[in-house]
Coordinates of C-alpha atoms in Angstrom, one line a residue:
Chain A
X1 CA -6.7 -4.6 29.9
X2 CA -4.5 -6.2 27.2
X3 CA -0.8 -7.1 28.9
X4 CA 2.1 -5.5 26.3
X5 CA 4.0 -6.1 24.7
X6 CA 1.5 -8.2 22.4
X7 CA 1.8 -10.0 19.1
X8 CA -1.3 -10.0 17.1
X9 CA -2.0 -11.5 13.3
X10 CA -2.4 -9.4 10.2
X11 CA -3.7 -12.3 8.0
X12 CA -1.1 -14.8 6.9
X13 CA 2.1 -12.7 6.4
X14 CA 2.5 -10.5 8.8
X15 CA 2.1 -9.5 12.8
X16 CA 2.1 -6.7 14.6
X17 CA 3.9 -6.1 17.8
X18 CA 1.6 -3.6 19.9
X19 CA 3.7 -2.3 22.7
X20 CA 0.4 0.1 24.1
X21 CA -1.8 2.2 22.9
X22 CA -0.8 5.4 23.2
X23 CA 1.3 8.2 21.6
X24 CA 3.9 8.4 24.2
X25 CA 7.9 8.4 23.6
X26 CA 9.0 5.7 25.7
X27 CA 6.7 3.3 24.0
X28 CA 7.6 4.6 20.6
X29 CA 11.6 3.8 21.8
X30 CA 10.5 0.0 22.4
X31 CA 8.9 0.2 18.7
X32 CA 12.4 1.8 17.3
X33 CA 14.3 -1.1 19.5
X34 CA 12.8 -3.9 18.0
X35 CA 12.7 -2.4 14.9
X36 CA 16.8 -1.8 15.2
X37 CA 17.2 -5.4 16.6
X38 CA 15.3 -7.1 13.9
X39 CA 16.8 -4.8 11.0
X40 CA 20.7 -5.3 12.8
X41 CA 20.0 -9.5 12.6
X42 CA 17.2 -10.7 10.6
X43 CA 15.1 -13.5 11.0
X44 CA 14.6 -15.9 8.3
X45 CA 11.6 -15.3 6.2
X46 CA 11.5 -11.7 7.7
X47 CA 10.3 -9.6 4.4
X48 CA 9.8 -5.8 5.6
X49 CA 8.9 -3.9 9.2
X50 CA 6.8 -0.9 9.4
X51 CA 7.5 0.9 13.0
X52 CA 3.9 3.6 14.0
X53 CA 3.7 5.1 17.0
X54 CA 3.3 2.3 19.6
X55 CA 3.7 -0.8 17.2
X56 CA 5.7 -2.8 15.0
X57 CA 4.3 -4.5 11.7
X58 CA 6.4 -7.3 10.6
X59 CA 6.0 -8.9 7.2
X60 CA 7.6 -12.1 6.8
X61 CA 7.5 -14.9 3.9
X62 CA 5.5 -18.0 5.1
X63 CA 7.0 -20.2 2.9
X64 CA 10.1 -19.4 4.9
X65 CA 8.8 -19.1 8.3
X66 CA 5.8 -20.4 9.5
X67 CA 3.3 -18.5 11.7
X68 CA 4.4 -20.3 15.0
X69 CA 8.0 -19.8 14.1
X70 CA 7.9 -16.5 13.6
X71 CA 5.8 -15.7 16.8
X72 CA 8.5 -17.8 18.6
X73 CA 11.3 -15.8 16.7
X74 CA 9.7 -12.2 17.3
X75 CA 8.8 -13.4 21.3
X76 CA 12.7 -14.0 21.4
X77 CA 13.5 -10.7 20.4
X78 CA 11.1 -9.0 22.5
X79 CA 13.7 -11.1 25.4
X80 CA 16.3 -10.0 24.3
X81 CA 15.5 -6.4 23.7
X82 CA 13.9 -6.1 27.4
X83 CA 17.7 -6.4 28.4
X84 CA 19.3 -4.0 25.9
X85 CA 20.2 -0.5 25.0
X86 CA 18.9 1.7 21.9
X87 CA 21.2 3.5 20.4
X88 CA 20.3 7.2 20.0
X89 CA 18.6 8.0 16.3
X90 CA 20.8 10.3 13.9
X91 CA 20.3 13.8 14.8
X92 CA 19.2 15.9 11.3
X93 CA 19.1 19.6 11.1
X94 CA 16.1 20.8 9.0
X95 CA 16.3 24.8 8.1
X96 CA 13.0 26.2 7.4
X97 CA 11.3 29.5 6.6
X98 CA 8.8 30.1 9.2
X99 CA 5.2 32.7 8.2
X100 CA 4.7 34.0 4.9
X101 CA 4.1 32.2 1.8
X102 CA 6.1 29.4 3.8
X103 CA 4.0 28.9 6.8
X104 CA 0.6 30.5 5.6
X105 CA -1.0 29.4 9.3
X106 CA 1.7 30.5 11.4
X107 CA -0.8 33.7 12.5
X108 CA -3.4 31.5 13.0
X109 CA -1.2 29.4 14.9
X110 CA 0.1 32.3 17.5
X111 CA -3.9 33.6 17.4
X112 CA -5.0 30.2 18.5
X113 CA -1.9 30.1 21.6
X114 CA -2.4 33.2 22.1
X115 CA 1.2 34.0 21.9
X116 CA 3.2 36.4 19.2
X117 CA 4.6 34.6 15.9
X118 CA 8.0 34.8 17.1
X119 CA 7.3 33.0 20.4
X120 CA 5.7 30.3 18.5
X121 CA 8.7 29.8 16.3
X122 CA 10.7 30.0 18.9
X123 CA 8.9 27.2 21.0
X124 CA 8.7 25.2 18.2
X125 CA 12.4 25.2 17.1
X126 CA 13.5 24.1 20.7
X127 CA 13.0 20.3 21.4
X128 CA 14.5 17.7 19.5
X129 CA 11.7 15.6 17.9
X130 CA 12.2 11.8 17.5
X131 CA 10.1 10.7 13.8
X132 CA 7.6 8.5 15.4
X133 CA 6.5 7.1 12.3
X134 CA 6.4 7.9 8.1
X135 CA 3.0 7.0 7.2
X136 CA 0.1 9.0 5.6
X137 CA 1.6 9.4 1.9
X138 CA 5.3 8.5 1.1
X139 CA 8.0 10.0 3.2
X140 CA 5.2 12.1 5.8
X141 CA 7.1 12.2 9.7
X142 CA 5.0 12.3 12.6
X143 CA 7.3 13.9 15.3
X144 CA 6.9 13.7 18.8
X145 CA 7.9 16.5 21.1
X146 CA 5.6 19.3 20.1
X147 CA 4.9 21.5 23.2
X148 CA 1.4 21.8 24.5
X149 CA 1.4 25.1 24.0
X150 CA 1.8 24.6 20.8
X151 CA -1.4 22.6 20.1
X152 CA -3.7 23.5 17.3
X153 CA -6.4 21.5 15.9
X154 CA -6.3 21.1 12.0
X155 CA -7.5 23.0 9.4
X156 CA -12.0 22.6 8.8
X157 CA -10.8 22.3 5.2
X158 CA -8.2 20.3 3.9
X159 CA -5.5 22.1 1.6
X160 CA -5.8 20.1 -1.8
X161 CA -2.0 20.6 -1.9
X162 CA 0.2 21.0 0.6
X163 CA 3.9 22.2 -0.8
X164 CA 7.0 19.5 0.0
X165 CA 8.6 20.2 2.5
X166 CA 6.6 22.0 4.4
X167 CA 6.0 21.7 8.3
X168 CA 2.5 21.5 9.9
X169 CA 0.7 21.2 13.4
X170 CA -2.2 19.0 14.0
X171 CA -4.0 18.9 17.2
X172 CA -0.8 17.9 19.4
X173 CA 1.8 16.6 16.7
X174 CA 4.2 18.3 14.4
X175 CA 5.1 16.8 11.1
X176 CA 6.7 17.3 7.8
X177 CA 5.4 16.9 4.2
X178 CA 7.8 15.1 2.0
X179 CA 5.7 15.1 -1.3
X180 CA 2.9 17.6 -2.5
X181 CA 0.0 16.2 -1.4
X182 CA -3.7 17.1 0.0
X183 CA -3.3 17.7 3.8
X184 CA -4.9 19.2 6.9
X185 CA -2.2 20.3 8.9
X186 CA -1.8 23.7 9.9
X187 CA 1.3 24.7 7.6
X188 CA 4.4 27.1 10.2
X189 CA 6.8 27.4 7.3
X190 CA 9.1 25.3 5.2
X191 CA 12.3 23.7 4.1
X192 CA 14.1 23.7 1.0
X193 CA 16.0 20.6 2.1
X194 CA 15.0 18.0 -0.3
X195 CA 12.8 15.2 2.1
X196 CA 12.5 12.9 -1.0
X197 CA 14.8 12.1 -4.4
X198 CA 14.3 8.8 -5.6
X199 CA 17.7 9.2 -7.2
X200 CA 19.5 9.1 -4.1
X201 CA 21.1 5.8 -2.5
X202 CA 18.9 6.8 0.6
X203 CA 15.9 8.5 -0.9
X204 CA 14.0 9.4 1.7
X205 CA 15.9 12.1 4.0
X206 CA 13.8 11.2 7.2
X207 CA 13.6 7.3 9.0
X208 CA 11.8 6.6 11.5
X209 CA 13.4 7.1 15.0
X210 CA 15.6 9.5 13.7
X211 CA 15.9 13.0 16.2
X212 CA 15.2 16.5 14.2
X213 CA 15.6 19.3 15.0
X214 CA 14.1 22.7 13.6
X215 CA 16.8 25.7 12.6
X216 CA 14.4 29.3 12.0
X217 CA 15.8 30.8 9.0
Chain B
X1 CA 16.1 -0.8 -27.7
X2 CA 14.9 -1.2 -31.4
X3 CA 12.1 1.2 -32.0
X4 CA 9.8 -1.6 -33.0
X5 CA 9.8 -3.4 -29.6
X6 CA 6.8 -0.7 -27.8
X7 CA 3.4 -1.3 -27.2
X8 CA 1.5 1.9 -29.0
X9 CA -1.4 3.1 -26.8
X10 CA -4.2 4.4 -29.8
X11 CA -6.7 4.4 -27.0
X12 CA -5.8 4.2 -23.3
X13 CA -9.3 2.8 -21.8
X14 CA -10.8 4.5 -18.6
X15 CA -7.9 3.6 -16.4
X16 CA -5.2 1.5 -17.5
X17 CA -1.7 1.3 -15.6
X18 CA 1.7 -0.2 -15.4
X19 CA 1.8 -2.5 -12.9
X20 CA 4.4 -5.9 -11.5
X21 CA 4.5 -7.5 -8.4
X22 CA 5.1 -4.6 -6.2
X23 CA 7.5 -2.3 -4.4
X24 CA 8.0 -3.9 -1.6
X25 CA 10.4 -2.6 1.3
X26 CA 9.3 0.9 1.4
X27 CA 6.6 0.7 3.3
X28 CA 8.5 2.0 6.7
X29 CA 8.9 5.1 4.5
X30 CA 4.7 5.4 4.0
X31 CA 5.3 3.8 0.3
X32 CA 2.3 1.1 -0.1
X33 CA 3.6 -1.4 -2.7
X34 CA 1.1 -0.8 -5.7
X35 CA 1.0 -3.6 -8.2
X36 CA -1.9 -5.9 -9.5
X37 CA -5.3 -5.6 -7.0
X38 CA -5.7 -9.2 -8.8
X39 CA -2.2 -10.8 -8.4
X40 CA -3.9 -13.9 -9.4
X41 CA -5.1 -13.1 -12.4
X42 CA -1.3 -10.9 -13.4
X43 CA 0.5 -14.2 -13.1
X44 CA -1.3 -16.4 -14.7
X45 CA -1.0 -13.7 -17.4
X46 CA 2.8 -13.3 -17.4
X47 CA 3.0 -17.6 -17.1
X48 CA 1.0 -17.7 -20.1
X49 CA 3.7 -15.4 -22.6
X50 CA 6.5 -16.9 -20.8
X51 CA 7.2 -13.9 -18.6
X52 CA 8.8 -14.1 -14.5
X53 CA 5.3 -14.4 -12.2
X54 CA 6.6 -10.4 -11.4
X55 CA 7.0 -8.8 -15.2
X56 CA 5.3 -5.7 -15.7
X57 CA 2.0 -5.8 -17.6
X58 CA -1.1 -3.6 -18.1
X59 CA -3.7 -3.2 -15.5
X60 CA -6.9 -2.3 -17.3
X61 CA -10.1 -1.0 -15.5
X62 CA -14.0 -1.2 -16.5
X63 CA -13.0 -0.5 -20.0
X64 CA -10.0 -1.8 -22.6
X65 CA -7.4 0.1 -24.5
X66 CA -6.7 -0.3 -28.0
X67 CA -3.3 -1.0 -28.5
X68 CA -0.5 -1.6 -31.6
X69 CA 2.1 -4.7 -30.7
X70 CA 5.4 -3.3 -32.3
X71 CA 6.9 -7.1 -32.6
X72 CA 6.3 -10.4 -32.8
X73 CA 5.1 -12.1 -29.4
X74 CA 2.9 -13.8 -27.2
X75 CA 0.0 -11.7 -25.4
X76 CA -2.6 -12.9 -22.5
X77 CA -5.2 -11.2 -20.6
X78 CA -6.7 -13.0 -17.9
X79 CA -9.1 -12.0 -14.9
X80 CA -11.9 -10.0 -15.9
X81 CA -13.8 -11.1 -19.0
X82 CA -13.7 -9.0 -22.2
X83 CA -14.5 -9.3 -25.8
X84 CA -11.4 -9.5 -27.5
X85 CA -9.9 -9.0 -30.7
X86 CA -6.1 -9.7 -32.5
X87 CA -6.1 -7.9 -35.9
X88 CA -10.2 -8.9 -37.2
X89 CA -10.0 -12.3 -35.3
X90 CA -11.6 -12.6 -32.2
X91 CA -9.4 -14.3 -29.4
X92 CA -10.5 -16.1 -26.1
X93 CA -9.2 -14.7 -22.5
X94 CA -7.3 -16.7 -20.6
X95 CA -5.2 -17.9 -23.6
X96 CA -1.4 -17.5 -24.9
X97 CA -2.3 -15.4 -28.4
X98 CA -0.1 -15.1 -31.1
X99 CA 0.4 -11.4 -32.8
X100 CA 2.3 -10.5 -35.7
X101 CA 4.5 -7.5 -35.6
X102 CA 2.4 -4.1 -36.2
X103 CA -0.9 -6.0 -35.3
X104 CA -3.9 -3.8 -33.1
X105 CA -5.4 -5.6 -29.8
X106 CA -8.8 -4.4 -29.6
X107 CA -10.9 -4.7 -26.1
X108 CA -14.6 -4.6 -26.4
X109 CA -17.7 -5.0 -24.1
X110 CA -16.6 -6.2 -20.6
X111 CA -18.6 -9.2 -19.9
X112 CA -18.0 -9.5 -16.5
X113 CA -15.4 -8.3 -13.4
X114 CA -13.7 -5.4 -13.4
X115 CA -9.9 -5.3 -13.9
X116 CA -8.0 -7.2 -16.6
X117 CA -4.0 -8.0 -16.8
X118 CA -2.4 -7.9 -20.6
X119 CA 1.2 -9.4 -20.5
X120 CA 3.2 -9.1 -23.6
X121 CA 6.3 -11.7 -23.6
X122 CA 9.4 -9.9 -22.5
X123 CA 7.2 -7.7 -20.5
X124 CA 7.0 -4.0 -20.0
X125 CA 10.6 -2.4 -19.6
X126 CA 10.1 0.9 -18.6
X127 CA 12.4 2.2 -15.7
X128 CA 11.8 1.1 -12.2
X129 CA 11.3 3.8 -9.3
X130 CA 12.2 2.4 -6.1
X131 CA 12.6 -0.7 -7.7
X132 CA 9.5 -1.5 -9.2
X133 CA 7.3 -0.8 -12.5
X134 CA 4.2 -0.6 -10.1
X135 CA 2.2 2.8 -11.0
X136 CA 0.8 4.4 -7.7
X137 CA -1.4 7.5 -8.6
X138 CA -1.8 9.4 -5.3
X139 CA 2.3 9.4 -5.1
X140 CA 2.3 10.3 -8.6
X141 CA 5.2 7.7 -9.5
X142 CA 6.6 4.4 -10.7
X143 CA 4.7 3.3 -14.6
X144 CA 4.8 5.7 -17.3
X145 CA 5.9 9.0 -15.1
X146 CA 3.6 7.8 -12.7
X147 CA 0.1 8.0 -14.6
X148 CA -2.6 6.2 -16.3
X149 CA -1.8 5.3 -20.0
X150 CA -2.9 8.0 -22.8
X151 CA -3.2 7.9 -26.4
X152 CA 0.0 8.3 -28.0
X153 CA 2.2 6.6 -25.4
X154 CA 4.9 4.5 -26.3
X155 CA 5.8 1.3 -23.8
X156 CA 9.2 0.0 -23.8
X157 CA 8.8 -4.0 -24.2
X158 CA 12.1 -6.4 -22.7
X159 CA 13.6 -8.4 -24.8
X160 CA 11.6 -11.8 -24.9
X161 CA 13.3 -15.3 -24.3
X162 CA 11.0 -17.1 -26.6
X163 CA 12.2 -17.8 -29.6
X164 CA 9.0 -19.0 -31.6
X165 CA 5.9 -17.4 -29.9
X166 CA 3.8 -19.1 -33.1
X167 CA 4.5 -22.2 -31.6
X168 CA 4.0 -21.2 -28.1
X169 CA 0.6 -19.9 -28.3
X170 CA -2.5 -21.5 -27.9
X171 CA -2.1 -22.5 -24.2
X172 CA -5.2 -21.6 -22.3
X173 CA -5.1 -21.3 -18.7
X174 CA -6.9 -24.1 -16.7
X175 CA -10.4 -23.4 -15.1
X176 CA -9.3 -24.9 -11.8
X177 CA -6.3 -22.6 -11.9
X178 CA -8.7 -19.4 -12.1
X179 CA -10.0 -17.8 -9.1
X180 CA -13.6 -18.1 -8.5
X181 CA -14.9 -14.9 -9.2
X182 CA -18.7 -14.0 -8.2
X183 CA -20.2 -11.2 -7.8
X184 CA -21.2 -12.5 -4.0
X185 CA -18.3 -14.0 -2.9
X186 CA -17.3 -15.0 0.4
X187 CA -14.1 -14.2 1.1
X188 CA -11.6 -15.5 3.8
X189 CA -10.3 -13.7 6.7
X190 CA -7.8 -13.9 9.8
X191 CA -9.7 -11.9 12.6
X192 CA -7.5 -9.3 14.3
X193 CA -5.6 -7.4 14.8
X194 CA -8.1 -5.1 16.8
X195 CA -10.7 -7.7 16.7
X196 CA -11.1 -6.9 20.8
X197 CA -12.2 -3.0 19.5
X198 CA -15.7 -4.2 18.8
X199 CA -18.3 -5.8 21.0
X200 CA -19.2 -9.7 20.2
X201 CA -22.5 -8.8 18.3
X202 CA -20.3 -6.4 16.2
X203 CA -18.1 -9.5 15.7
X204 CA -20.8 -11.6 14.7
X205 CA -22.6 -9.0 12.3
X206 CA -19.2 -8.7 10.6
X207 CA -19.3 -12.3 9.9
X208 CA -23.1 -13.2 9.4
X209 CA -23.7 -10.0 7.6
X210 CA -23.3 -9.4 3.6
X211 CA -21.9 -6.2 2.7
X212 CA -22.5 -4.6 -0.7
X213 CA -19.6 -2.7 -2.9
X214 CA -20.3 1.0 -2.6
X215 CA -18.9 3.1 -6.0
X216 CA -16.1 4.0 -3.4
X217 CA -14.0 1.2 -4.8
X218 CA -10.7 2.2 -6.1
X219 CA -7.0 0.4 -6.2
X220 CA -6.6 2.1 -3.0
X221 CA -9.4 0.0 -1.1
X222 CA -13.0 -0.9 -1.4
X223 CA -15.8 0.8 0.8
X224 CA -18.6 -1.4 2.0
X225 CA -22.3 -0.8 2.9
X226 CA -24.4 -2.9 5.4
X227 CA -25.3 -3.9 9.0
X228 CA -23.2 -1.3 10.8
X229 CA -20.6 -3.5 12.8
X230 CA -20.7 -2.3 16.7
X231 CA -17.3 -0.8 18.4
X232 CA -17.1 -1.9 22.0
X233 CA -16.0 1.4 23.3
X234 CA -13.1 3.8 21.5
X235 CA -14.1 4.3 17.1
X236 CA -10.5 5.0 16.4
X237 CA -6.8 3.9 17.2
X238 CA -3.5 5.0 17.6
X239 CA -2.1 4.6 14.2
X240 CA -0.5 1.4 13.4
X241 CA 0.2 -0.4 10.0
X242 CA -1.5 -1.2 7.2
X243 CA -1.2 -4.2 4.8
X244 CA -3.7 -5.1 1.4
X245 CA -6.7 -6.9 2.9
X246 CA -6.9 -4.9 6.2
X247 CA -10.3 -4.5 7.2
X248 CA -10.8 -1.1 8.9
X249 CA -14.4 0.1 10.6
X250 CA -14.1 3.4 11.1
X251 CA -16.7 5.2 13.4
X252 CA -19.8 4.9 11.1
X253 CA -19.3 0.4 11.5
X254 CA -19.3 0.4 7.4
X255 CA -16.0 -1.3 6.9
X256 CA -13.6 -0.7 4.4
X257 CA -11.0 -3.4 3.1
X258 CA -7.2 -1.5 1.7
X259 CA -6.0 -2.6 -1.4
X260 CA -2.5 -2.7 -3.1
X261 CA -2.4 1.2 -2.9
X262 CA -3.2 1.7 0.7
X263 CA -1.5 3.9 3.0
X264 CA 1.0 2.4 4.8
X265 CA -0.5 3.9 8.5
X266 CA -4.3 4.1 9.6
X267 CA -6.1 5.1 12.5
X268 CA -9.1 3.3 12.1
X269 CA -9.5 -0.6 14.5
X270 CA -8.9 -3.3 12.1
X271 CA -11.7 -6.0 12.8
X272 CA -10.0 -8.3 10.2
X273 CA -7.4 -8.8 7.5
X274 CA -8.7 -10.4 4.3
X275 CA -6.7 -13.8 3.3
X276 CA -4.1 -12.8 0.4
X277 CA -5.7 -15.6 -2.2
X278 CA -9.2 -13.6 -1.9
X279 CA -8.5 -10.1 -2.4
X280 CA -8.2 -11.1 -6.1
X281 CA -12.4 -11.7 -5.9
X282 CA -12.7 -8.9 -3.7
X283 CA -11.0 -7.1 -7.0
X284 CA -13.1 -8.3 -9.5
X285 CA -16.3 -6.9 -7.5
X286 CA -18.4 -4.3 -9.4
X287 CA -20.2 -1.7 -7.0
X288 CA -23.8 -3.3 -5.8
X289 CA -21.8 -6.9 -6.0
X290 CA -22.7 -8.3 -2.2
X291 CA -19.3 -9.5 -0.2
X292 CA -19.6 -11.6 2.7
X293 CA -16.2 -12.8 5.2
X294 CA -15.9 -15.8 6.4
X295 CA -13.3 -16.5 9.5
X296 CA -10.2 -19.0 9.0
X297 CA -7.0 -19.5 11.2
X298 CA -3.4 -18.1 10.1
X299 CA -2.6 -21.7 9.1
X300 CA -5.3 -22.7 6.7
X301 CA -5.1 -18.6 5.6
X302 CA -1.5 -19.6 5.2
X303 CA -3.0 -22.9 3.2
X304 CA -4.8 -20.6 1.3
X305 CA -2.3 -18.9 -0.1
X306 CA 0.1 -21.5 -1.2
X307 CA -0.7 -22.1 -5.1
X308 CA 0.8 -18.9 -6.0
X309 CA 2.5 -17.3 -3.1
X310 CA 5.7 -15.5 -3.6
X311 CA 5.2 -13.9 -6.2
X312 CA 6.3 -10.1 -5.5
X313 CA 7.2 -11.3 -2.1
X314 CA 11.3 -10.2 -2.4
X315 CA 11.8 -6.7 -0.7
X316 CA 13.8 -4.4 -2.5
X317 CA 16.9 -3.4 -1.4
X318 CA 16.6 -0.3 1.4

């Protein structure tokens, strides 16, 4: 069994920090800590971080930084972290249209948990998520919080375009679309918030370890 | 912008796109960074007209555009090897070339490799989209509204520093200096980060085995076919990140290497991550070219990497 948190090459300019492997929220909080630590005081030669679900990639510029140095510098922060707080994520609001031409596997949803469509969006719109991680295509949030009730696999055939914005279940996760793109998910409905404008000082609406919650319309 | 200072697309070639160094500090929102799958081969371009390592030139695929030069400048096309033409005069890769406002590049047979780089002095000056030139497909954005080049289009050039491009051209680009392409290269790698996924006969196949370029191969990575490398016990992973040169095996044991468009997230083990000065050869393979990967520590990877390192390496702001 590997001891965590471990930091492991990715070729010559980057590491990543694995704190398990699992989808779990407590080790997802270590991911955003570091993350927030590293972000709030960079270390020289530190280029960019991606936080996933139980690990941290950190790019960094060897010509700045060394491998060793930066596996010292990244060890220290892992100290110092063990002995501090993370702040809470910003909490965003996200209305969205639930069934219909919105949420075109919201029935199949309820059929699957055997529950009405209004219990499902009512389950669904309870917790506060935390976004675990964008990945997939640009601006994509995997949230963590879904209830198992809630649990559906994905779709046998992918969608060749899923609309932005909408909000889909796979297996036990809940996410939201940011751009059209092809996608499996099982689509509940959708926002008109705008997820993505590249025109915007902050173009992407969502960041990882930020808390969302779901308003029904 | 005076009219005359475009780049007029008559014929775009299979798949030719805007490309610089790279948008880099986006990838925490799933934005890969795009730009050249033969960086390489890009800046000895731009170096060649006189352009920054990072100005945004052509990326051309398979086969070559036609193109009219509105101005006066210095051109270069280095990497893959074409036939090549200036006006009627037929002009060497790998050289700073001379062309006379309203002149016609021409590309002909491709002699070898797959993708080229075209700089223009002053580079291409289109607007940036999360500040880069860098043309990623899937997302749609960045380039010319976020597209292959067509016939018809017009590219904005930047103004150009030199003053006499006559007098500047001729330089050719030293052999030494060019990467070794081959259509069975062996190309470095720093084992990890989910090396410990697969069993030490998986391992060794990995790195004793030659893997052959299936017609899967596009800027967002390259799909391989051989010896099937053996998983010690679990086929996939919970997703972590992605960076060009990652080496995934998914359940199958037929790896696949990420290029310049890859998504930012995968849930496939990593076995390797290919050394950053070698995914330009890895570019330049043709499907049914034979690839082989040869272990190295993150220091002499590091080594590796130092002639030209840096270039695109700046992350954006955000």
């Amino acid at each position: 069994m590997p001891v965590y948190p471990r930091i492991l090459p990715v070729g010559e300019a980057a590491f990543t920090v694995e704190f398990g492997d699992a989808v779990d929220e407590a080790l997802n909080r270590q991911v955003h800590a570091l993350d927030v630590a590293l972000r709030a005081c960079p270390v020289p030669g530190l280029v960019e971080t991606v936080p996933t679900y139980r690990s941290l990639l950190v790019m960094y510029d060897p010509r700045v930084r060394a491998a060793d140095a930066m596996r010292t510098a990244l060890t220290d922060a892992l100290n110092v972290l063990a002995t501090t707080e993370l702040p809470a994520g910003r909490l965003v609001e996200i209305p969205v249209r639930y069934g219909g031409e919105a949420g075109p596997d919201l029935a199949d949803v309820a059929t699957h948990c055997g529950m009405t469509e209004a219990a499902v969006i009512e389950l669904h719109a309870q917790p506060v998520y935390t976004v675990a991680m964008l990945g997939f295509a640009p601006g994509f949030a995997y949230l963590l919080g879904l209830p198992e009730a809630l649990a559906t696999p994905r779709l046998a055939t992918p969608r060749l375009r899923v609309p932005p914005g909408s909000v889909g279940i796979a297996g036990a996760q809940t996410g939201v679309y940011a751009l059209a793109t092809p996608g499996g998910w099982r689509i509940v409905g959708r926002t008109d918030l705008v997820l993505f404008d590249p025109g915007r000082a902050e173009p992407f609406t969502l960041h990882a370890g930020d808390r969302v919650r779901f308003v029904p319309l | 912008m005076s009219n005359s200072a475009v780049l007029d697309v008559l014929d775009p070639g299979l798949l030719t796109t805007v490309q610089d160094a790279g948008r880099r500090g986006w990838a925490r929102y799933g934005v890969p960074p795009s730009g050249p799958l033969d960086e390489a081969a890009f800046a000895a371009a731009n170096e060649l007209v006189g352009n920054p390592p990072d100005a945004a030139a052509l990326e051309i695929t398979f086969t070559g555009p036609t193109l009219r030069v509105g101005r006066e400048c210095l051109i270069a096309v280095c990497g893959a090897d074409f036939a090549l033409w200036v006006g009627a005069l037929p002009v060497p890769t790998w050289h700073a070339l001379y062309v006379r406002a309203g002149q016609i590049v021409t590309f002909g047979a491709r002699r070898n490799g797959a993708r080229a780089y075209l700089a223009v002095s002053g580079g291409i000056a289109l607007p940036p989209f999360l500040g880069s030139q860098a043309t990623y497909l899937p997302g749609g954005f960045g380039g010319l509204d976020g597209r292959a080049l067509r016939a018809g289009d017009r590219l904005p050039l930047g103004p150009a520093a030199m003053r006499n491009p006559a007098q500047a051209a001729g330089r050719v680009w030293p052999v030494e200096r060019r990467p070794p392409y081959t259509p069975q290269p062996t190309v470095r790698v720093v084992l990890g980060p989910q090396d410990d996924y697969f069993t030490p006969e998986g391992l060794a196949t990995f790195l004793n085995s030659a893997y052959q370029l299936t017609p899967e191969a596009d800027r967002m990575g390259v799909r391989l076919q051989g010896s099937p490398i053996a998983h010690r016990g679990p086929t996939g992973i919970v997703s972590d990140g992605v960076v060009a040169g990652s080496v995934q095996v998914p359940p199958d044991g037929q790896p696949i290497v990420m290029l310049a468009d890859h998504q930012t997230t995968g849930g496939y083990p990593k076995i390797a991550t290919v050394v950053r000065a070698d995914l330009p050869l890895l570019a330049q393979c043709l499907p049914g070219d034979w690839v082989s990967f040869a272990a190295v520590t993150v220091a002499e990877a590091q080594r590796a990497c130092e002639p030209w390192r840096g270039v695109g390496i700046t992350p954006s702001p955000g």
